[in-house]
PDB file of C-alpha atoms in Angstrom:
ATOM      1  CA  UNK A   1      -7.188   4.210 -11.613  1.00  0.00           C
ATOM      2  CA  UNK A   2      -3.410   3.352 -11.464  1.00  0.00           C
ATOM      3  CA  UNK A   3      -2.322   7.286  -9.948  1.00  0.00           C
ATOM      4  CA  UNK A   4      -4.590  10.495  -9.237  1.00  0.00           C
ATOM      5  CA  UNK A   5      -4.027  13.885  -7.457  1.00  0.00           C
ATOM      6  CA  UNK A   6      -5.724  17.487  -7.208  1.00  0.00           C
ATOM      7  CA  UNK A   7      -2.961  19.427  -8.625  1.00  0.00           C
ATOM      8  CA  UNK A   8      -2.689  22.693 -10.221  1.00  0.00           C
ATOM      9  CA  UNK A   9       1.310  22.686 -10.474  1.00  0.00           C
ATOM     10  CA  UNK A  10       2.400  19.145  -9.916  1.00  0.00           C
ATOM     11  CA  UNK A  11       2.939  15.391 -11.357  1.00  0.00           C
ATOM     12  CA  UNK A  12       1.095  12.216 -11.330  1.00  0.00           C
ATOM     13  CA  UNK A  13       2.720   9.031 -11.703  1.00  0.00           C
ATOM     14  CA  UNK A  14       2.143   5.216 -11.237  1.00  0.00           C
ATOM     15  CA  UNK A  15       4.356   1.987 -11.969  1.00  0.00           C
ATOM     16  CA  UNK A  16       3.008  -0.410 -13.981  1.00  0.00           C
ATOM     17  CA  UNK A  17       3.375  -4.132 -14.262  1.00  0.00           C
ATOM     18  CA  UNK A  18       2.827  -4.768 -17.759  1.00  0.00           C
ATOM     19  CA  UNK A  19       3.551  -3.167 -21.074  1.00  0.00           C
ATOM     20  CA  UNK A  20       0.592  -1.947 -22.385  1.00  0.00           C
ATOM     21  CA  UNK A  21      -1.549   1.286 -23.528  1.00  0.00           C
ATOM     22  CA  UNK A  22      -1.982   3.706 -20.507  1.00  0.00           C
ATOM     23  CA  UNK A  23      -4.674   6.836 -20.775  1.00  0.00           C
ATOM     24  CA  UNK A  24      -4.424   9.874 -18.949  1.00  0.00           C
ATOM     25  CA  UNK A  25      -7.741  11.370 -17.739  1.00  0.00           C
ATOM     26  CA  UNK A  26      -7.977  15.241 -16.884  1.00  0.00           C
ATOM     27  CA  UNK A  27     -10.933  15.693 -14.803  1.00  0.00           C
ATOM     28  CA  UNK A  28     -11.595  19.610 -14.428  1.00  0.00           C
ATOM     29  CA  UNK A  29     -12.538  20.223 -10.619  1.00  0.00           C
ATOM     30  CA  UNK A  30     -14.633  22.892  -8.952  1.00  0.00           C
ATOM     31  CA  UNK A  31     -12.802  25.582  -9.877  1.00  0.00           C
ATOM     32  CA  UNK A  32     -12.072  25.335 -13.367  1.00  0.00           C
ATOM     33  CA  UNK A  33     -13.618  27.685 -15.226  1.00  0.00           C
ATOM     34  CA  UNK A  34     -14.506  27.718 -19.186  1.00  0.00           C
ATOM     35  CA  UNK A  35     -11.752  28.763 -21.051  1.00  0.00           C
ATOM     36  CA  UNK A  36      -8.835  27.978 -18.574  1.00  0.00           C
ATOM     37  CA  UNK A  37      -5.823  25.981 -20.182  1.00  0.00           C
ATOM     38  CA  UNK A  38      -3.410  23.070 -19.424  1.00  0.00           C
ATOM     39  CA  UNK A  39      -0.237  21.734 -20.025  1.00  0.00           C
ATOM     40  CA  UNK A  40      -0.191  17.805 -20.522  1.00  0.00           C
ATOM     41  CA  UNK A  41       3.420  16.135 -20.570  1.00  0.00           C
ATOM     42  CA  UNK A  42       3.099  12.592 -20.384  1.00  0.00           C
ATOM     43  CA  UNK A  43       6.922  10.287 -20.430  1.00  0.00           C
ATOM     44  CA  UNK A  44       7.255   7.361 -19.597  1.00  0.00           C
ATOM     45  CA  UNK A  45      11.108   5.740 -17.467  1.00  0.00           C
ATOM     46  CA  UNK A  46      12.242   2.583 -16.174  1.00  0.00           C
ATOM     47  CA  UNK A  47      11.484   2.919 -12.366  1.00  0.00           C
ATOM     48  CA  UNK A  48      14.302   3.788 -10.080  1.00  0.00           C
ATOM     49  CA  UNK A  49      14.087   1.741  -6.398  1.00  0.00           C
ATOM     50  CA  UNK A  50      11.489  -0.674  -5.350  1.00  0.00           C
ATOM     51  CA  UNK A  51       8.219   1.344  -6.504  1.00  0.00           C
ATOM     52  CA  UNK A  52       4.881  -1.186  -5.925  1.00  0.00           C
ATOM     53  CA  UNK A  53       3.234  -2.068  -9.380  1.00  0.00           C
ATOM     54  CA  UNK A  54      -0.578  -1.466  -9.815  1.00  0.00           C
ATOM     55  CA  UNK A  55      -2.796  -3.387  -9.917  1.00  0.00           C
ATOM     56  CA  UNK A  56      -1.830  -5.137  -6.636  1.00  0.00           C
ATOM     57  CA  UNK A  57      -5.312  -4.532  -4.923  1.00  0.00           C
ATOM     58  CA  UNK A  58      -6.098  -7.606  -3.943  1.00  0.00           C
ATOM     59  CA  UNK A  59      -4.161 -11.212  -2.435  1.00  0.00           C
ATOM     60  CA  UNK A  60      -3.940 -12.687  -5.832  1.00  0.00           C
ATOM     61  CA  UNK A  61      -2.264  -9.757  -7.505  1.00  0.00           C
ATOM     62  CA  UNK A  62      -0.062  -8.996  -4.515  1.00  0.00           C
ATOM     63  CA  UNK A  63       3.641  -7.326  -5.110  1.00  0.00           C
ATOM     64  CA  UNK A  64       6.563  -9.917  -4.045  1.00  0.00           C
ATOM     65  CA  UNK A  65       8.548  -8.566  -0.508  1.00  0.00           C
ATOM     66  CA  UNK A  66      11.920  -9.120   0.035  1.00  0.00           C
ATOM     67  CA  UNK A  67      12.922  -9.798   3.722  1.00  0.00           C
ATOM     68  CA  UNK A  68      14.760  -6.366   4.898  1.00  0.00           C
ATOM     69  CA  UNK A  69      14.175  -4.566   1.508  1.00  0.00           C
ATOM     70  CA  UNK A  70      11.927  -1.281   1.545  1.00  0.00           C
ATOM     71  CA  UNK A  71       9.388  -0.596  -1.406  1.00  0.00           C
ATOM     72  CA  UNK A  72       7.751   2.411  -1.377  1.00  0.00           C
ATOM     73  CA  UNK A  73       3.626   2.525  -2.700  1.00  0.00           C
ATOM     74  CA  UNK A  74       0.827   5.133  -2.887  1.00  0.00           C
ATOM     75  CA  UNK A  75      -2.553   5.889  -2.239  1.00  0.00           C
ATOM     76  CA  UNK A  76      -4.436   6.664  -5.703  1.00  0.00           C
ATOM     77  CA  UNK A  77      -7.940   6.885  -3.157  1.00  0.00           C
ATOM     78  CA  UNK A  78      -9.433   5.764   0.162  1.00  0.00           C
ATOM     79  CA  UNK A  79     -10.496   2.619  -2.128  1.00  0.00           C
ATOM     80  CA  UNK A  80      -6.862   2.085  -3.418  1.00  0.00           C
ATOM     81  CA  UNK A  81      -5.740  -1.127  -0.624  1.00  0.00           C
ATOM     82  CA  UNK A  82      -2.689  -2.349  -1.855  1.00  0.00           C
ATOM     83  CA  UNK A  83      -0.716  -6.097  -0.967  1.00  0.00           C
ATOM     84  CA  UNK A  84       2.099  -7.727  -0.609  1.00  0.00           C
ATOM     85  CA  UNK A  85       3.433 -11.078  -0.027  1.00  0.00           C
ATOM     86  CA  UNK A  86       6.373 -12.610   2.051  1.00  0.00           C
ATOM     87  CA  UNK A  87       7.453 -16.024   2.236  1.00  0.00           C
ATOM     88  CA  UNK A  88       7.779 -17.454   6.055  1.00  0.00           C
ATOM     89  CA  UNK A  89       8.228 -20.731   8.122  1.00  0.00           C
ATOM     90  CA  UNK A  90       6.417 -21.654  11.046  1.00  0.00           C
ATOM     91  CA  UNK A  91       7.550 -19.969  14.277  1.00  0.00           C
ATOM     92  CA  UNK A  92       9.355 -17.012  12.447  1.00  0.00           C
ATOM     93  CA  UNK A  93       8.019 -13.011  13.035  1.00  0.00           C
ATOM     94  CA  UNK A  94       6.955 -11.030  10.418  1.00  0.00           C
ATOM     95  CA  UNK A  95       7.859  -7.329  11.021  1.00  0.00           C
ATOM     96  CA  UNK A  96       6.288  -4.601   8.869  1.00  0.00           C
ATOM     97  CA  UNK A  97       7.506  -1.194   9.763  1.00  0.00           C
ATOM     98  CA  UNK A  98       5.686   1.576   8.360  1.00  0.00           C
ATOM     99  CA  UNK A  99       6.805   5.180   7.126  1.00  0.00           C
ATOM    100  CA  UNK A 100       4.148   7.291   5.354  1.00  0.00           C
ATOM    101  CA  UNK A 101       3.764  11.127   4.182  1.00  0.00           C
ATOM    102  CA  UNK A 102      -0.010  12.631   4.786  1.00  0.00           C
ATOM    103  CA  UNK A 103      -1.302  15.665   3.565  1.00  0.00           C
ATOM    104  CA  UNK A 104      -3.028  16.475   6.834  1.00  0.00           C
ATOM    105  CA  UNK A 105      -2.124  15.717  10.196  1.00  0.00           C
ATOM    106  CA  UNK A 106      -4.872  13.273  11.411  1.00  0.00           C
ATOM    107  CA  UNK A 107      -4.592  10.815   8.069  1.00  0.00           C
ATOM    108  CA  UNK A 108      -3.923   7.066   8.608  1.00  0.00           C
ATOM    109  CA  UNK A 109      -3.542   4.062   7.223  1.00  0.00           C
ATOM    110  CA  UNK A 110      -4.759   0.557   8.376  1.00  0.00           C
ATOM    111  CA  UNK A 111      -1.769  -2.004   7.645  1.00  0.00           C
ATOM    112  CA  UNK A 112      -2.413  -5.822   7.995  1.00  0.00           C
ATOM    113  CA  UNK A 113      -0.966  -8.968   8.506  1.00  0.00           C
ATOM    114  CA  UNK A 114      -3.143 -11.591   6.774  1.00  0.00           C
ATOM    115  CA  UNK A 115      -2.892 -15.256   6.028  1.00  0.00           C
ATOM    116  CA  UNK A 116      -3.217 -16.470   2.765  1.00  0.00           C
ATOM    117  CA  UNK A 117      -7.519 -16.816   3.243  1.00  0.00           C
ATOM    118  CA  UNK A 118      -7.164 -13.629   3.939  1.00  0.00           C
ATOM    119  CA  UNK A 119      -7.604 -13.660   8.058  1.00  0.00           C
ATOM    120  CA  UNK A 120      -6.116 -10.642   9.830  1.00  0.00           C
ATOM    121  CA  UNK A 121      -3.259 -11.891  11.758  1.00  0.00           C
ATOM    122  CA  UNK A 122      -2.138  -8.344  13.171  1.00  0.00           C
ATOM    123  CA  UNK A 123      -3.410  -5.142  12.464  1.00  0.00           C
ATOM    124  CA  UNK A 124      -2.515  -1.277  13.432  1.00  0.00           C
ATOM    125  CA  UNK A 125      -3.958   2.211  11.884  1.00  0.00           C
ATOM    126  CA  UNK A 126      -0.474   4.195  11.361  1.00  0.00           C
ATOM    127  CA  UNK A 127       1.283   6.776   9.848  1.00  0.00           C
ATOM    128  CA  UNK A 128       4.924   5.577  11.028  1.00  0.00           C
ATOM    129  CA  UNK A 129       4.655   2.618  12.922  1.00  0.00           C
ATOM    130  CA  UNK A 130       5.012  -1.106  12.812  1.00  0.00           C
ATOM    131  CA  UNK A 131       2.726  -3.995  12.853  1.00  0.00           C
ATOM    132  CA  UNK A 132       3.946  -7.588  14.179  1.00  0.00           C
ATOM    133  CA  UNK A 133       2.868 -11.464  14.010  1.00  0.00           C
ATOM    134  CA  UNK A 134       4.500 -14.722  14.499  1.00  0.00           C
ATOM    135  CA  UNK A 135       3.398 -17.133  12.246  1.00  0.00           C
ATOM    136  CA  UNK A 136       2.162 -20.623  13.371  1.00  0.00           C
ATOM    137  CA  UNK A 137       2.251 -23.034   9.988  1.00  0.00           C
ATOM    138  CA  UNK A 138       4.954 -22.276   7.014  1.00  0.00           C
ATOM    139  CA  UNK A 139       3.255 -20.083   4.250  1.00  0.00           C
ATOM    140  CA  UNK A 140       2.877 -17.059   2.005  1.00  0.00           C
ATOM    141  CA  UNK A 141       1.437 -14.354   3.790  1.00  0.00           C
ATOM    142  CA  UNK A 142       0.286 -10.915   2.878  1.00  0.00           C
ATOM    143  CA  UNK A 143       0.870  -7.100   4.117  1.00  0.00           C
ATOM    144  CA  UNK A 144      -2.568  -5.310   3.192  1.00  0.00           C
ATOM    145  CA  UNK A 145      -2.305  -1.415   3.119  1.00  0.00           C
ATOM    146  CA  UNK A 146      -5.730  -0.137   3.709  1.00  0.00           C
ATOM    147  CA  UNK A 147      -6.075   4.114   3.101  1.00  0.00           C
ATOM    148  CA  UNK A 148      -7.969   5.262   6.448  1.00  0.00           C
ATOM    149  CA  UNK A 149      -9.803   8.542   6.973  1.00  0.00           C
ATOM    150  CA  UNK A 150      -7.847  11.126   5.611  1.00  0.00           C
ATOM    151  CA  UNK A 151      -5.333   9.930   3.310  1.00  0.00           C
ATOM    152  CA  UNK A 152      -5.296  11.901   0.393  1.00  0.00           C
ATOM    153  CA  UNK A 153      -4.387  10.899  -3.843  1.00  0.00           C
ATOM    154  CA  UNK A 154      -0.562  10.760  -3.743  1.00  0.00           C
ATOM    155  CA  UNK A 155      -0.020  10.326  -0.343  1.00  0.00           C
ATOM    156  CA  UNK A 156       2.931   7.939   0.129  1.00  0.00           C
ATOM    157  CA  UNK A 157       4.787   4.954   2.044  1.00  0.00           C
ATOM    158  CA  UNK A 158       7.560   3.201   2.444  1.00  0.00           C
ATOM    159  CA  UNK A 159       6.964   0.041   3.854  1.00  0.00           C
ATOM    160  CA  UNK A 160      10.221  -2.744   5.327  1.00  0.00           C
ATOM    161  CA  UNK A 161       9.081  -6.203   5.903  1.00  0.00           C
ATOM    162  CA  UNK A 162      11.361  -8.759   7.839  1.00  0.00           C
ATOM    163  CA  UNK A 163      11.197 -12.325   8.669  1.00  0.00           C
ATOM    164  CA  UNK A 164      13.311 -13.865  11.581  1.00  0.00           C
ATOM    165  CA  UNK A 165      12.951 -16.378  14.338  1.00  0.00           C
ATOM    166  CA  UNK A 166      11.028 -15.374  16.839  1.00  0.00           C
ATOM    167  CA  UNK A 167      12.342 -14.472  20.420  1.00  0.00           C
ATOM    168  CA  UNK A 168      11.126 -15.527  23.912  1.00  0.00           C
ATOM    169  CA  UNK A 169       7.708 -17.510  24.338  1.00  0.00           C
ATOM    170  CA  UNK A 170       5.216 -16.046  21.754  1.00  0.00           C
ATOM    171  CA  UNK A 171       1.652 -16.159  20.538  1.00  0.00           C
ATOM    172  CA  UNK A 172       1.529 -17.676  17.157  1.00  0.00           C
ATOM    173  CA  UNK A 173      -1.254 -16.742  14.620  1.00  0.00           C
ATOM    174  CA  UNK A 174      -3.825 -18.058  14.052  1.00  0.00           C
ATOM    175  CA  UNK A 175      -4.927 -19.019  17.429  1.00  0.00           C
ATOM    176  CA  UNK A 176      -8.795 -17.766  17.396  1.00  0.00           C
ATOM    177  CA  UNK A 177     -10.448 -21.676  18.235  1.00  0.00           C
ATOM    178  CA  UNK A 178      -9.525 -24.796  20.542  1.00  0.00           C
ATOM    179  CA  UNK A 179      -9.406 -26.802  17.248  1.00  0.00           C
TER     180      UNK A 179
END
C-alpha cells in the first residue's frame, strides 16, 4: 500500500519511484450500504517539492536527504515506517527537526537516528519536534519515521535534516560498550 485514507469527499495520493502499473483499491467501509455510488478520478503529475517516494520502508530502500532541504512524507498506516539517509563525517551533528499534521490531538510519531546496522542513535516520539546525534565514525546514516499510536492514513510531515560540526564537548554515538 503506497497511499490510503477513510474518505467520503477527499483525495489519495502517493509518489512513486518507478514507472510502472499502479492499481487503485476501493475498499467499502462500515457504512456503505448496497447500492451507494462513487466517483473514481485517477491522474497522474510530475511531483511538485521534495515529496518521499514509496517504497522507502526499510534502510536499503531509504529516500536520499539533502543537508538543510525539507521533504515532506506520509503515513499510509501505523505499519507504514519510512527512511532516509544523510551522508556525515565523524564528529559532525545530525539535526532532524520534525513538523507533522495529526488527525487527533494525542497522535505521534517515533523519529530515529540510526546507524547504518540499524542501531538507534537518538530517538524522540513527536509531533513537531527535533531529534539530535553526533556521529562518532564517517558514514551514511538513516532518519526512521515510525507512525505511533494514533496517527491516522494521510497524516503528514515535513521533515529538515542538517549536518554541521558539532559545538562544545559532546557525546558521540555509538558509545553503548568500553570496546
Amino acid at each position: 500500500v503506497l497511499s490510503s485514507a477513510d474518505i467520503k469527499d477527499g483525495t489519495v495520493s502517493a509518489v512513486v519511484g518507478t514507472s510502472g502499473a499502479y492499481y487503485v483499491k476501493v475498499d467499502p467501509g462500515y457504512y456503505i450500504q448496497s447500492g451507494d455510488t462513487y466517483t473514481l478520478t485517477a491522474t497522474t503529475s510530475a511531483s511538485s517539492g521534495n515529496n518521499e517516494t514509496e517504497s522507502n520502508d526499510s534502510i536499503s530502500t531509504a529516500d536520499d536527504l539533502t543537508s538543510g532541504v525539507a521533504i515532506s512524507g506520509q503515513s499510509s498506516s501505523t505499519s507504514d515506517n519510512d527512511y532516509y539517509k544523510i551522508a556525515a563525517t565523524a564528529g559532525q551533528e545530525i539535526s532532524i527537526s520534525f513538523d507533522g499534521t495529526t488527525s487527533v490531538s494525542y497522535a505521534r510519531w517515533s523519529v530515529d537516528i540510526v546507524d547504518g546496522s540499524g542501531n538507534v542513535l537518538s530517538s524522540a516520539d513527536v509531533v513537531d519536534g527535533s531529534v539530535k546525534a553526533v556521529v562518532g565514525s564517517t558514514g551514511t546514516y538513516y532518519v526512521k519515521v515510525d507512525p505511533q499510536v494514533g496517527i491516522q492514513s494521510g497524516d503528514t510531515y515535513s521533515l529538515t535534516a542538517t549536518t554541521a560540526t558539532a559545538s562544545g564537548n559532546n557525546e558521540t554515538e555509538s558509545n553503548d560498550s568500553i570496546s
